[in-house]
Coordinates of C-alpha atoms in Angstrom, one line a residue:
M1 CA 16.1 21.1 -13.8
L2 CA 17.1 21.6 -10.6
I3 CA 18.7 18.6 -8.3
N4 CA 19.6 18.8 -5.0
A5 CA 22.2 17.6 -2.9
A6 CA 21.6 13.6 -2.3
G7 CA 20.9 12.6 1.8
G8 CA 19.4 9.8 3.6
S9 CA 20.8 6.7 4.6
W10 CA 20.0 2.9 4.7
E11 CA 20.5 -0.4 6.6
V12 CA 20.1 -4.0 6.7
L13 CA 17.6 -4.9 8.9
K14 CA 17.4 -9.2 8.1
S15 CA 19.6 -10.5 5.8
D16 CA 17.3 -13.3 5.4
I17 CA 13.6 -13.3 6.3
G18 CA 13.1 -16.9 4.6
I19 CA 10.2 -15.3 2.0
S20 CA 10.7 -12.7 -0.7
A21 CA 8.2 -9.6 0.3
L22 CA 6.0 -9.5 -2.8
H23 CA 2.9 -8.1 -0.4
M24 CA 3.8 -5.5 2.5
Q25 CA 1.0 -4.4 5.0
L26 CA 1.7 -2.4 8.5
M27 CA -0.3 -3.3 11.5
I28 CA -2.0 -1.3 14.3
N29 CA 0.5 -2.8 16.3
D30 CA 3.2 -2.1 14.6
R31 CA 4.0 -5.3 12.6
V32 CA 4.2 -6.0 9.0
V33 CA 2.4 -8.6 7.6
M34 CA 4.4 -9.7 4.5
F35 CA 4.2 -12.7 1.6
D36 CA 4.7 -14.3 -1.2
R37 CA 3.1 -17.1 -2.9
T38 CA 2.5 -20.7 -2.2
D39 CA 4.0 -22.1 -5.2
F40 CA 7.2 -20.8 -5.5
G41 CA 8.3 -24.0 -4.2
K42 CA 10.2 -24.4 -0.9
S43 CA 11.0 -21.1 1.3
K44 CA 13.8 -20.3 3.6
I45 CA 11.7 -20.8 7.1
D46 CA 9.6 -23.3 8.2
L47 CA 6.4 -23.9 9.4
P48 CA 6.2 -23.9 13.3
N49 CA 5.3 -26.8 15.3
G50 CA 5.8 -28.9 12.0
K51 CA 3.2 -27.9 10.2
C52 CA 2.6 -28.7 6.5
R53 CA 0.4 -27.3 3.6
F54 CA -1.3 -30.2 2.0
D55 CA -3.3 -29.0 -1.8
R56 CA -3.0 -31.7 -4.5
R57 CA -4.2 -29.1 -6.9
E58 CA -0.7 -26.5 -6.0
M59 CA 1.6 -26.2 -9.2
A60 CA 4.8 -26.7 -7.5
L61 CA 4.8 -28.3 -4.0
K62 CA 1.8 -30.7 -2.9
K63 CA 2.9 -31.1 0.9
D64 CA 5.2 -27.6 1.8
C65 CA 6.1 -27.2 4.9
T66 CA 7.7 -24.3 4.7
A67 CA 6.1 -20.8 5.0
H68 CA 5.1 -18.3 3.1
S69 CA 3.9 -15.3 4.9
V70 CA 5.6 -13.8 7.6
E71 CA 4.7 -11.2 10.7
Y72 CA 7.3 -8.8 11.3
D73 CA 8.1 -7.4 14.5
V74 CA 9.0 -4.0 13.7
V75 CA 10.6 -3.1 17.6
K76 CA 11.9 -6.3 18.5
N77 CA 13.8 -7.3 14.1
T78 CA 11.8 -10.6 14.4
V79 CA 10.2 -12.6 12.2
R80 CA 7.7 -15.2 12.7
P81 CA 6.4 -17.5 10.2
L82 CA 2.8 -17.4 8.6
M83 CA 0.5 -20.1 7.5
V84 CA -1.8 -19.4 4.0
L85 CA -3.3 -22.1 2.6
T86 CA -4.3 -21.0 -0.8
D87 CA -1.7 -18.9 -3.2
V88 CA -1.7 -15.3 -2.7
W89 CA 0.2 -14.3 -5.8
C90 CA -0.2 -10.8 -7.0
S91 CA -3.1 -9.9 -4.4
A92 CA -4.5 -7.0 -2.9
G93 CA -5.5 -5.7 0.3
A94 CA -6.1 -2.7 2.6
L95 CA -6.9 -2.7 6.3
S96 CA -10.5 -2.5 7.5
P97 CA -12.3 0.2 9.9
D98 CA -11.2 -2.2 13.0
G99 CA -7.7 -2.5 11.8
R100 CA -7.8 -6.1 10.3
L101 CA -6.1 -6.8 7.0
I102 CA -8.5 -8.1 4.4
Q103 CA -6.7 -9.6 1.8
T104 CA -8.2 -10.8 -1.5
G105 CA -7.3 -12.7 -4.1
G106 CA -4.4 -14.4 -6.2
F107 CA -3.6 -17.5 -8.3
N108 CA -4.8 -21.0 -8.9
D109 CA -6.8 -21.8 -6.0
G110 CA -6.6 -17.9 -3.9
D111 CA -8.2 -16.2 -6.7
D112 CA -11.6 -16.2 -5.0
V113 CA -10.7 -15.8 -1.6
V114 CA -10.4 -13.6 0.8
R115 CA -8.4 -13.8 4.1
V116 CA -7.9 -12.0 7.5
F117 CA -5.3 -11.4 9.3
R118 CA -6.2 -9.7 12.7
P119 CA -3.6 -7.5 14.9
C120 CA -3.0 -9.3 17.8
S121 CA 0.0 -11.8 19.4
G122 CA -0.2 -15.3 17.9
C123 CA -2.9 -14.4 15.1
D124 CA -2.7 -16.1 11.9
W125 CA -4.3 -16.3 8.8
E126 CA -7.7 -16.9 8.4
E127 CA -9.4 -17.8 4.9
V128 CA -12.5 -18.4 3.2
G129 CA -12.8 -19.6 0.1
S130 CA -15.4 -18.6 -3.0
A131 CA -16.2 -15.6 -0.9
L132 CA -15.6 -13.5 -4.0
A133 CA -17.5 -12.8 -7.1
R134 CA -15.1 -13.3 -10.1
Q135 CA -11.2 -13.9 -9.8
R136 CA -8.9 -12.1 -8.6
W137 CA -5.3 -11.5 -9.8
Y138 CA -4.0 -8.2 -10.5
A139 CA -6.9 -6.2 -8.8
T140 CA -6.9 -3.4 -6.3
N141 CA -8.9 -2.4 -3.1
H142 CA -9.9 0.7 -1.7
L143 CA -11.7 1.3 1.7
L144 CA -14.9 3.3 0.9
P145 CA -16.5 5.8 3.5
D146 CA -18.8 2.7 4.6
G147 CA -16.0 0.8 5.9
R148 CA -16.2 -1.6 3.0
Q149 CA -13.5 -2.4 0.4
I150 CA -14.0 -1.8 -3.4
I151 CA -12.5 -4.7 -5.7
I152 CA -11.7 -3.2 -8.9
G153 CA -9.9 -5.5 -11.9
G154 CA -7.5 -8.3 -12.2
R155 CA -6.5 -10.0 -15.1
A156 CA -9.5 -10.7 -17.2
Q157 CA -11.7 -9.2 -15.4
F158 CA -13.0 -6.1 -16.8
N159 CA -15.8 -5.5 -13.6
Y160 CA -15.6 -4.8 -10.6
E161 CA -17.4 -5.5 -6.7
F162 CA -17.1 -4.7 -3.0
Y163 CA -16.7 -6.6 0.4
P164 CA -18.0 -7.5 2.6
K165 CA -20.9 -8.3 1.0
T166 CA -24.0 -6.9 2.1
G167 CA -28.0 -7.0 0.9
S168 CA -28.0 -7.5 -2.8
G169 CA -24.4 -6.0 -3.2
T170 CA -23.1 -9.9 -3.7
Q171 CA -21.9 -9.7 -7.3
A172 CA -19.7 -8.3 -9.8
Y173 CA -20.7 -5.4 -12.1
D174 CA -19.7 -4.9 -15.3
F175 CA -16.5 -1.8 -15.7
P176 CA -16.4 -1.0 -19.0
F177 CA -13.4 1.2 -18.8
L178 CA -11.3 -1.4 -17.8
V179 CA -11.9 -3.0 -21.4
E180 CA -11.6 0.3 -23.2
T181 CA -7.9 0.4 -21.9
N182 CA -7.1 -3.0 -21.8
D183 CA -3.9 -3.1 -24.9
E184 CA -4.7 -7.0 -26.4
G185 CA -2.1 -9.4 -25.6
I186 CA -0.4 -6.8 -23.2
E187 CA -2.9 -5.6 -20.5
N188 CA -1.4 -3.0 -19.8
N189 CA -4.4 -2.0 -17.3
L190 CA -3.4 -4.3 -13.9
Y191 CA -3.3 -2.7 -10.7
P192 CA -5.2 0.5 -11.6
F193 CA -4.5 3.3 -9.2
V194 CA -7.3 3.8 -8.0
F195 CA -8.2 7.3 -5.5
L196 CA -11.1 8.3 -3.4
N197 CA -12.2 11.9 -4.1
V198 CA -12.9 14.4 -1.6
D199 CA -16.2 14.4 -3.2
G200 CA -17.0 9.9 -2.1
H201 CA -16.1 9.4 -5.8
L202 CA -13.7 7.5 -7.2
F203 CA -10.5 8.8 -9.3
I204 CA -9.3 5.1 -11.7
F205 CA -6.1 5.9 -13.9
A206 CA -5.4 2.3 -16.3
N207 CA -3.4 2.4 -19.1
N208 CA -2.8 6.2 -19.4
R209 CA -6.2 7.7 -19.5
A210 CA -8.7 8.2 -16.1
I211 CA -12.3 8.8 -14.9
L212 CA -14.2 9.8 -12.1
F213 CA -16.0 7.1 -11.2
D214 CA -19.7 7.0 -9.0
Y215 CA -19.3 3.8 -7.4
S216 CA -22.8 4.1 -5.8
K217 CA -24.3 4.2 -9.1
G218 CA -22.1 2.5 -11.2
T219 CA -21.8 5.8 -13.8
V220 CA -18.3 7.5 -15.0
V221 CA -19.2 11.5 -13.3
K222 CA -15.7 12.9 -15.5
T223 CA -13.1 11.3 -18.2
Y224 CA -9.9 13.4 -17.9
P225 CA -7.7 13.9 -20.4
E226 CA -5.1 11.3 -21.8
M227 CA -1.8 11.7 -20.6
P228 CA -0.3 14.1 -22.9
D229 CA 2.4 11.7 -24.2
G230 CA 0.5 8.6 -24.3
N231 CA 2.3 6.3 -22.8
P232 CA 1.0 3.1 -20.7
R233 CA 1.8 3.6 -16.7
N234 CA -0.3 0.7 -15.2
Y235 CA 1.4 -2.9 -15.0
P236 CA 2.7 -4.9 -16.9
S237 CA 4.3 -0.5 -17.9
T238 CA 4.5 -0.1 -14.4
G239 CA 4.5 3.0 -13.1
S240 CA 3.3 4.4 -9.7
A241 CA 0.6 7.0 -8.2
V242 CA -0.2 9.0 -5.0
L243 CA -2.7 11.0 -3.9
L244 CA -1.2 13.9 -3.4
P245 CA -1.6 15.0 0.3
L246 CA -5.0 16.7 1.4
K247 CA -4.8 20.2 2.7
K248 CA -7.5 22.9 4.1
L249 CA -9.8 20.1 4.8
Q250 CA -12.1 22.7 7.0
G251 CA -12.2 24.8 3.9
A252 CA -15.5 25.5 1.7
V253 CA -13.8 23.9 -1.5
V254 CA -11.1 21.0 -1.0
E255 CA -8.9 20.5 -3.8
A256 CA -7.0 17.0 -5.0
E257 CA -4.2 16.3 -7.0
V258 CA -2.7 13.2 -8.3
L259 CA 0.5 12.8 -9.5
V260 CA 2.1 9.5 -11.9
C261 CA 5.5 9.0 -11.9
G262 CA 7.2 6.3 -14.2
G263 CA 6.4 3.5 -16.3
A264 CA 7.6 1.8 -20.0
P265 CA 7.0 3.6 -23.3
K266 CA 4.5 2.1 -25.6
G267 CA 5.9 -0.9 -27.3
S268 CA 8.0 -2.1 -24.6
Y269 CA 6.2 -5.3 -23.3
T270 CA 7.0 -6.5 -26.5
S271 CA 11.0 -5.0 -27.1
A272 CA 11.3 -7.4 -23.7
Q273 CA 9.6 -10.5 -24.9
S274 CA 12.4 -10.4 -27.8
G275 CA 15.3 -9.4 -25.3
R276 CA 15.4 -5.8 -26.3
F277 CA 14.6 -3.8 -22.7
V278 CA 13.7 0.0 -23.7
G279 CA 14.5 2.6 -21.6
A280 CA 12.1 3.8 -18.9
L281 CA 9.8 7.0 -18.9
S282 CA 11.4 9.3 -16.7
T283 CA 8.3 12.0 -17.0
C284 CA 5.2 12.6 -14.2
G285 CA 2.0 13.9 -15.1
R286 CA 0.5 15.7 -12.1
I287 CA -3.6 16.8 -12.4
K288 CA -6.3 18.6 -9.9
I289 CA -8.6 16.3 -9.9
T290 CA -10.8 18.4 -8.1
D291 CA -10.9 21.3 -11.2
S292 CA -13.6 21.4 -13.4
S293 CA -11.1 21.5 -17.0
P294 CA -8.3 19.6 -15.2
K295 CA -5.2 19.5 -17.3
W296 CA -1.7 17.3 -16.9
V297 CA 0.9 19.4 -16.0
M298 CA 4.1 16.9 -16.9
E299 CA 7.4 16.7 -15.3
T300 CA 10.5 14.7 -15.6
M301 CA 12.6 12.8 -13.2
P302 CA 16.4 13.3 -12.7
R303 CA 16.2 9.8 -13.9
A304 CA 13.9 7.2 -15.6
R305 CA 12.2 4.2 -13.8
V306 CA 9.7 1.5 -14.1
M307 CA 8.8 -0.6 -10.9
G308 CA 9.2 2.4 -8.6
D309 CA 6.9 2.7 -5.9
M310 CA 5.5 6.4 -4.8
L311 CA 5.1 6.4 -0.7
L312 CA 4.0 9.6 1.2
L313 CA 6.1 10.6 3.6
P314 CA 4.6 12.6 7.3
N315 CA 6.0 15.6 6.6
G316 CA 4.3 15.9 2.9
D317 CA 6.8 14.5 0.5
V318 CA 6.9 11.8 -2.3
L319 CA 9.7 9.3 -2.2
I320 CA 9.8 7.4 -4.7
I321 CA 11.9 4.3 -4.5
N322 CA 12.7 0.5 -5.9
G323 CA 12.7 0.0 -9.3
A324 CA 14.8 -0.2 -12.4
S325 CA 15.7 2.0 -15.5
A326 CA 14.7 -0.2 -18.3
G327 CA 12.6 -2.9 -19.6
I328 CA 9.1 -3.8 -17.6
A329 CA 7.7 -5.7 -15.0
G330 CA 7.5 -9.3 -15.3
W331 CA 9.8 -12.4 -15.5
E332 CA 13.7 -11.5 -16.3
T333 CA 12.1 -8.3 -17.9
G334 CA 14.1 -5.4 -16.1
R335 CA 17.4 -3.7 -16.8
N336 CA 19.3 -1.4 -14.8
P337 CA 18.2 -1.6 -11.1
A338 CA 17.2 2.1 -10.0
F339 CA 19.4 2.2 -7.0
N340 CA 19.0 5.7 -5.3
P341 CA 15.5 6.6 -4.1
V342 CA 14.5 9.9 -5.0
L343 CA 12.6 12.9 -3.0
Y344 CA 9.5 14.8 -5.1
R345 CA 8.4 17.8 -2.9
P346 CA 4.7 18.6 -4.3
D347 CA 4.7 22.5 -2.5
N348 CA 8.2 23.1 -4.3
Q349 CA 7.9 25.2 -7.9
V350 CA 7.6 23.2 -10.9
G351 CA 11.8 22.6 -11.8
S352 CA 12.8 22.2 -8.1
R353 CA 11.1 19.4 -6.5
F354 CA 13.3 16.9 -7.3
E355 CA 16.3 15.4 -4.7
V356 CA 18.1 12.6 -5.8
E357 CA 19.0 10.5 -2.6
N358 CA 22.0 8.1 -1.4
P359 CA 21.8 5.0 -3.1
S360 CA 20.7 1.4 -1.4
S361 CA 23.4 -1.8 -2.7
I362 CA 20.0 -3.8 -3.4
P363 CA 18.8 -4.3 -6.9
R364 CA 15.0 -3.8 -5.6
M365 CA 13.3 -5.3 -8.9
Y366 CA 10.1 -7.0 -9.8
H367 CA 8.1 -7.7 -7.0
S368 CA 9.9 -5.5 -4.5
T369 CA 7.6 -3.8 -1.9
A370 CA 8.3 -0.7 0.4
I371 CA 5.8 1.0 3.2
L372 CA 6.2 3.8 5.7
L373 CA 6.9 2.9 9.5
R374 CA 5.6 4.5 12.7
D375 CA 9.0 6.0 13.3
G376 CA 9.4 7.2 10.1
R377 CA 11.7 5.0 8.4
V378 CA 10.5 3.1 5.2
L379 CA 10.5 -0.8 4.9
V380 CA 12.2 -2.1 1.8
G381 CA 11.6 -5.7 0.4
G382 CA 11.5 -8.0 -1.5
S383 CA 13.0 -8.5 -5.3
N384 CA 11.8 -11.6 -7.5
P385 CA 11.9 -11.6 -11.2
H386 CA 11.9 -14.9 -11.5
N387 CA 9.2 -18.2 -11.2
L388 CA 10.6 -19.6 -8.8
Y389 CA 13.3 -18.7 -5.8
E390 CA 16.4 -18.5 -8.1
F391 CA 19.5 -18.0 -6.0
T392 CA 22.0 -18.2 -8.1
G393 CA 23.1 -18.2 -11.6
V394 CA 20.7 -15.3 -12.0
L395 CA 21.0 -11.6 -13.6
F396 CA 19.5 -10.5 -10.1
P397 CA 18.6 -13.3 -7.2
T398 CA 15.7 -13.8 -5.2
E399 CA 16.0 -11.3 -2.7
L400 CA 15.0 -12.1 0.9
S401 CA 16.5 -9.5 3.0
L402 CA 14.9 -6.4 4.3
E403 CA 16.4 -2.4 4.6
A404 CA 15.4 0.1 5.8
F405 CA 15.7 3.7 4.1
S406 CA 15.8 6.5 6.8
P407 CA 15.2 10.0 5.2
S408 CA 17.5 12.9 5.7
Y409 CA 14.9 14.0 7.8
L410 CA 16.2 11.2 10.7
N411 CA 19.7 12.6 10.5
P412 CA 20.8 12.9 14.1
R413 CA 21.8 16.2 13.6
F414 CA 18.4 17.3 13.4
A415 CA 17.2 15.7 16.9
N416 CA 16.8 19.6 18.6
L417 CA 13.7 19.8 15.9
R418 CA 12.0 16.8 16.2
P419 CA 8.8 16.9 17.8
T420 CA 7.7 13.9 19.8
I421 CA 3.7 13.5 20.6
I422 CA 3.4 13.6 24.4
S423 CA -1.1 13.6 23.8
P424 CA -3.0 12.5 22.9
V425 CA -1.7 8.7 23.4
S426 CA -1.8 6.0 21.1
Q427 CA -5.1 4.7 20.1
A428 CA -6.6 7.0 21.2
K429 CA -10.1 7.9 19.2
L430 CA -11.3 10.5 17.3
R431 CA -14.7 12.2 15.6
Y432 CA -15.7 13.8 12.1
G433 CA -14.8 17.1 13.1
Q434 CA -13.3 16.9 16.2
Q435 CA -11.4 19.7 17.9
V436 CA -7.8 18.2 19.2
A437 CA -5.7 19.6 20.9
I438 CA -1.5 18.0 20.1
R439 CA 1.2 18.4 23.0
F440 CA 4.3 17.5 22.0
T441 CA 8.4 18.7 23.3
I442 CA 10.6 19.8 21.2
A443 CA 14.4 20.1 22.9
G444 CA 15.8 22.9 20.2
T445 CA 14.1 26.4 19.7
L446 CA 10.5 26.2 18.1
N447 CA 9.4 28.2 15.0
G448 CA 5.8 27.9 16.1
N449 CA 4.9 29.1 12.1
L450 CA 6.6 25.7 11.1
V451 CA 4.4 22.8 12.8
T452 CA 2.2 21.0 10.6
V453 CA -0.1 17.8 12.0
T454 CA -0.7 15.5 9.4
M455 CA -2.6 11.9 9.6
V456 CA -1.0 9.1 6.9
A457 CA -3.4 6.3 5.9
P458 CA -1.5 2.3 6.4
S459 CA -1.2 1.3 3.1
F460 CA -0.9 -2.3 1.4
N461 CA 1.9 -2.3 -1.4
T462 CA 2.4 -4.6 -4.2
H463 CA 3.5 -4.7 -7.5
S464 CA 4.5 -0.6 -7.9
F465 CA 1.4 0.9 -5.8
S466 CA 0.6 0.9 -2.1
M467 CA -3.5 0.9 -1.6
N468 CA -5.7 3.2 0.1
Q469 CA -2.5 5.6 0.7
R470 CA -3.6 8.8 1.8
L471 CA -2.5 11.9 3.7
L472 CA -4.4 14.2 5.2
V473 CA -2.5 18.3 6.9
L474 CA -4.7 18.6 9.8
G475 CA -3.0 21.8 10.4
G476 CA -1.0 24.1 12.1
G477 CA 1.0 27.5 13.0
S478 CA -1.4 28.9 16.2
V479 CA 1.5 26.9 18.6
K480 CA 1.7 27.8 22.2
A481 CA 4.2 26.7 24.8
L482 CA 2.9 25.0 28.1
G483 CA 6.4 25.1 29.8
K484 CA 9.8 24.9 29.1
S485 CA 9.9 22.6 25.4
T486 CA 6.4 21.8 25.8
Y487 CA 4.1 23.1 23.1
E488 CA 0.2 22.7 22.0
V489 CA -1.0 23.2 18.9
G490 CA -5.0 22.9 17.9
V491 CA -6.2 20.9 14.4
V492 CA -9.6 19.8 13.4
T493 CA -10.2 16.2 12.4
P494 CA -11.2 15.8 8.5
G495 CA -15.1 16.1 8.6
S496 CA -16.2 13.6 6.8
G497 CA -16.1 9.7 5.8
N498 CA -15.1 11.0 1.6
L499 CA -11.7 13.2 3.2
A500 CA -10.7 9.9 5.8
P501 CA -13.0 6.7 5.4
S502 CA -13.0 5.6 9.0
G503 CA -10.3 3.4 10.4
Y504 CA -6.4 3.8 11.9
Y505 CA -4.5 6.2 10.8
L506 CA -1.0 7.3 12.0
L507 CA -0.5 10.6 13.3
F508 CA 2.5 13.0 13.2
V509 CA 3.4 16.6 13.8
A510 CA 6.4 17.8 11.4
H511 CA 8.3 20.8 12.4
Q512 CA 10.4 22.3 9.9
E513 CA 9.6 19.2 7.8
I514 CA 10.8 17.2 10.6
P515 CA 8.3 14.7 11.9
S516 CA 8.0 13.0 14.6
E517 CA 7.5 9.6 15.3
G518 CA 3.8 8.8 14.5
I519 CA 0.8 7.7 17.1
W520 CA -2.0 5.1 16.4
F521 CA -5.4 7.0 16.1
A522 CA -8.6 5.2 15.7
G523 CA -11.1 7.4 13.7
P524 CA -12.7 9.3 12.9
E525 CA -15.7 7.4 14.5
L526 CA -14.3 3.9 13.9
R527 CA -17.8 1.9 12.2
V528 CA -17.6 -1.2 10.2
T529 CA -20.7 -2.5 8.2
L530 CA -20.6 -6.3 8.2
N531 CA -22.5 -8.9 6.6
G532 CA -24.9 -10.2 9.0
N533 CA -23.9 -14.0 8.8
T534 CA -20.0 -12.6 8.5
Q535 CA -17.3 -15.2 9.9
Y536 CA -15.3 -12.5 11.5
A537 CA -16.3 -10.6 15.0
A538 CA -14.6 -7.2 14.8
V539 CA -11.4 -6.5 16.6
Q540 CA -12.5 -4.7 20.3
S541 CA -10.9 -2.3 22.2
T542 CA -9.7 -2.3 26.2
S543 CA -10.2 0.4 28.6
N544 CA -6.7 1.5 27.7
G545 CA -7.2 1.8 23.6
A546 CA -5.1 -1.2 23.0
P547 CA -6.5 -4.2 20.4
F548 CA -7.4 -7.6 21.5
C549 CA -9.5 -9.9 19.6
A550 CA -12.4 -11.2 19.8
I551 CA -13.5 -14.8 18.8
I552 CA -13.1 -15.8 15.7
V553 CA -15.0 -17.6 13.9
C554 CA -14.1 -19.4 10.0
D555 CA -16.6 -22.2 9.3
T556 CA -17.0 -22.0 6.0
I557 CA -13.3 -23.0 3.6
G558 CA -15.2 -23.4 0.2
E559 CA -13.8 -26.0 -2.3
L560 CA -10.4 -26.6 -0.5
P561 CA -9.0 -29.9 -0.5
E562 CA -10.3 -32.2 2.4
E563 CA -6.6 -32.7 3.2
M564 CA -5.7 -29.2 4.0
E565 CA -5.4 -28.3 7.3
R566 CA -8.5 -25.8 8.3
P567 CA -9.0 -23.1 10.9
A568 CA -11.0 -23.4 13.5
K569 CA -12.7 -22.0 16.3
K570 CA -10.7 -20.3 18.7
R571 CA -9.9 -17.5 20.5
C572 CA -6.3 -15.7 19.3

């Protein structure tokens, strides 16, 4: 196996953001919403203006005046405390088509709650109690072409449901696949890997098996072969997965492939409970899910990894980052931190796809996170393998720092090759199947045959899986010069919501695999499916395309304690 020279660089952005970033979502205003859990005890950042959270059902502190969620401003490198009312521990989420973070479930009093965070200055969490049909703890969300999210599984929940609730779709639906993939007493099918296939069905991977699921009819369309080594890949034997970049979108047939990497061998959970930490898996399985007779192709990573995160980079590469090389996910059950990220180049030949990158010095164990930023860096945070905040006297202290990993494409020596997009402007709206002229500049010599345009959906990351992650290659080549160092490339947006669900995406131009900074665009065809009785008004757009906040109403809080602070009708 070929392992190329290391690359990339690390920077500590904040030594202490006040919380451990167990969950992350990049918003369309270049801010990142992060949160851990309300039952950790006091965090290291106070709520503003003397606010406190009162909850007689809380398991740690009944009165807590510290924050357990923050908003990180990427541009200013600042942190703002936010207030969550109910426990968000091990929850899920995704951006809605209008740019709001719809965040679902959690633990204790938060397991059936829906929370909304809108991308506007000064906004805070809004919560609706009893908004879910079932308790969702360790579930997975995915955005659908009609604007709803499907919420699948969770601890002791072998079913799925949709949000927002519309028409008759207010209940949960049985899902036998989760019963079939459940290892009694261990599970190994929590946070299932879910991807929207190009035919509109869902590829769902749990434990060591996968199906193609028609969620509109509740039927299994296809059963895929079991992962050849038979080892579990989902929580707590946590591997990770990505839908590889979708290409040739205008063709009669669009192919889709899924890559699943890492995890823990069978028996690792039981061994870890008794203090024996088995080496993690070093294998990846890759499968073309659109084939009529698909087969897994196995590959070997340079190093074994459990609790790793897999992210799609703007140039189509996959970054594998965070985690450990022994043990499993959970309290005190991971060992041997995996400090070196690994690049996976999906278009290379088998045996030459992996490249080990330069290491961090900070262990990122259980409850670590990573997301792609608009400037091409990867934001890395979290790590709390303990039941509470533990900063001393433990093998891996609770980690409150925030780092950025810069892949080698951000090395200054590539500055002359790096494109800068000049049009369309950020926050532009696009339609399905629209021809779009992308104008950009390059200071150095252009190789027009090595220009590609990609669009990336911002993902919700937690527990080694990035929900709703998606990258589409819109095209490239056919570049024409417009003037000195200025060029134009024409592309066509995806043709349907099966390829690209409506919502906000980041658009990049890559030249010789060196990506530009991204620009936000809304589309294709921003549309939202909302309940007629919804408590949320959509984020609207001003004449220049920038988002602003409409009135938000949040009258229904369900059965939260009477003394808990309640969101009111307000403008943002």
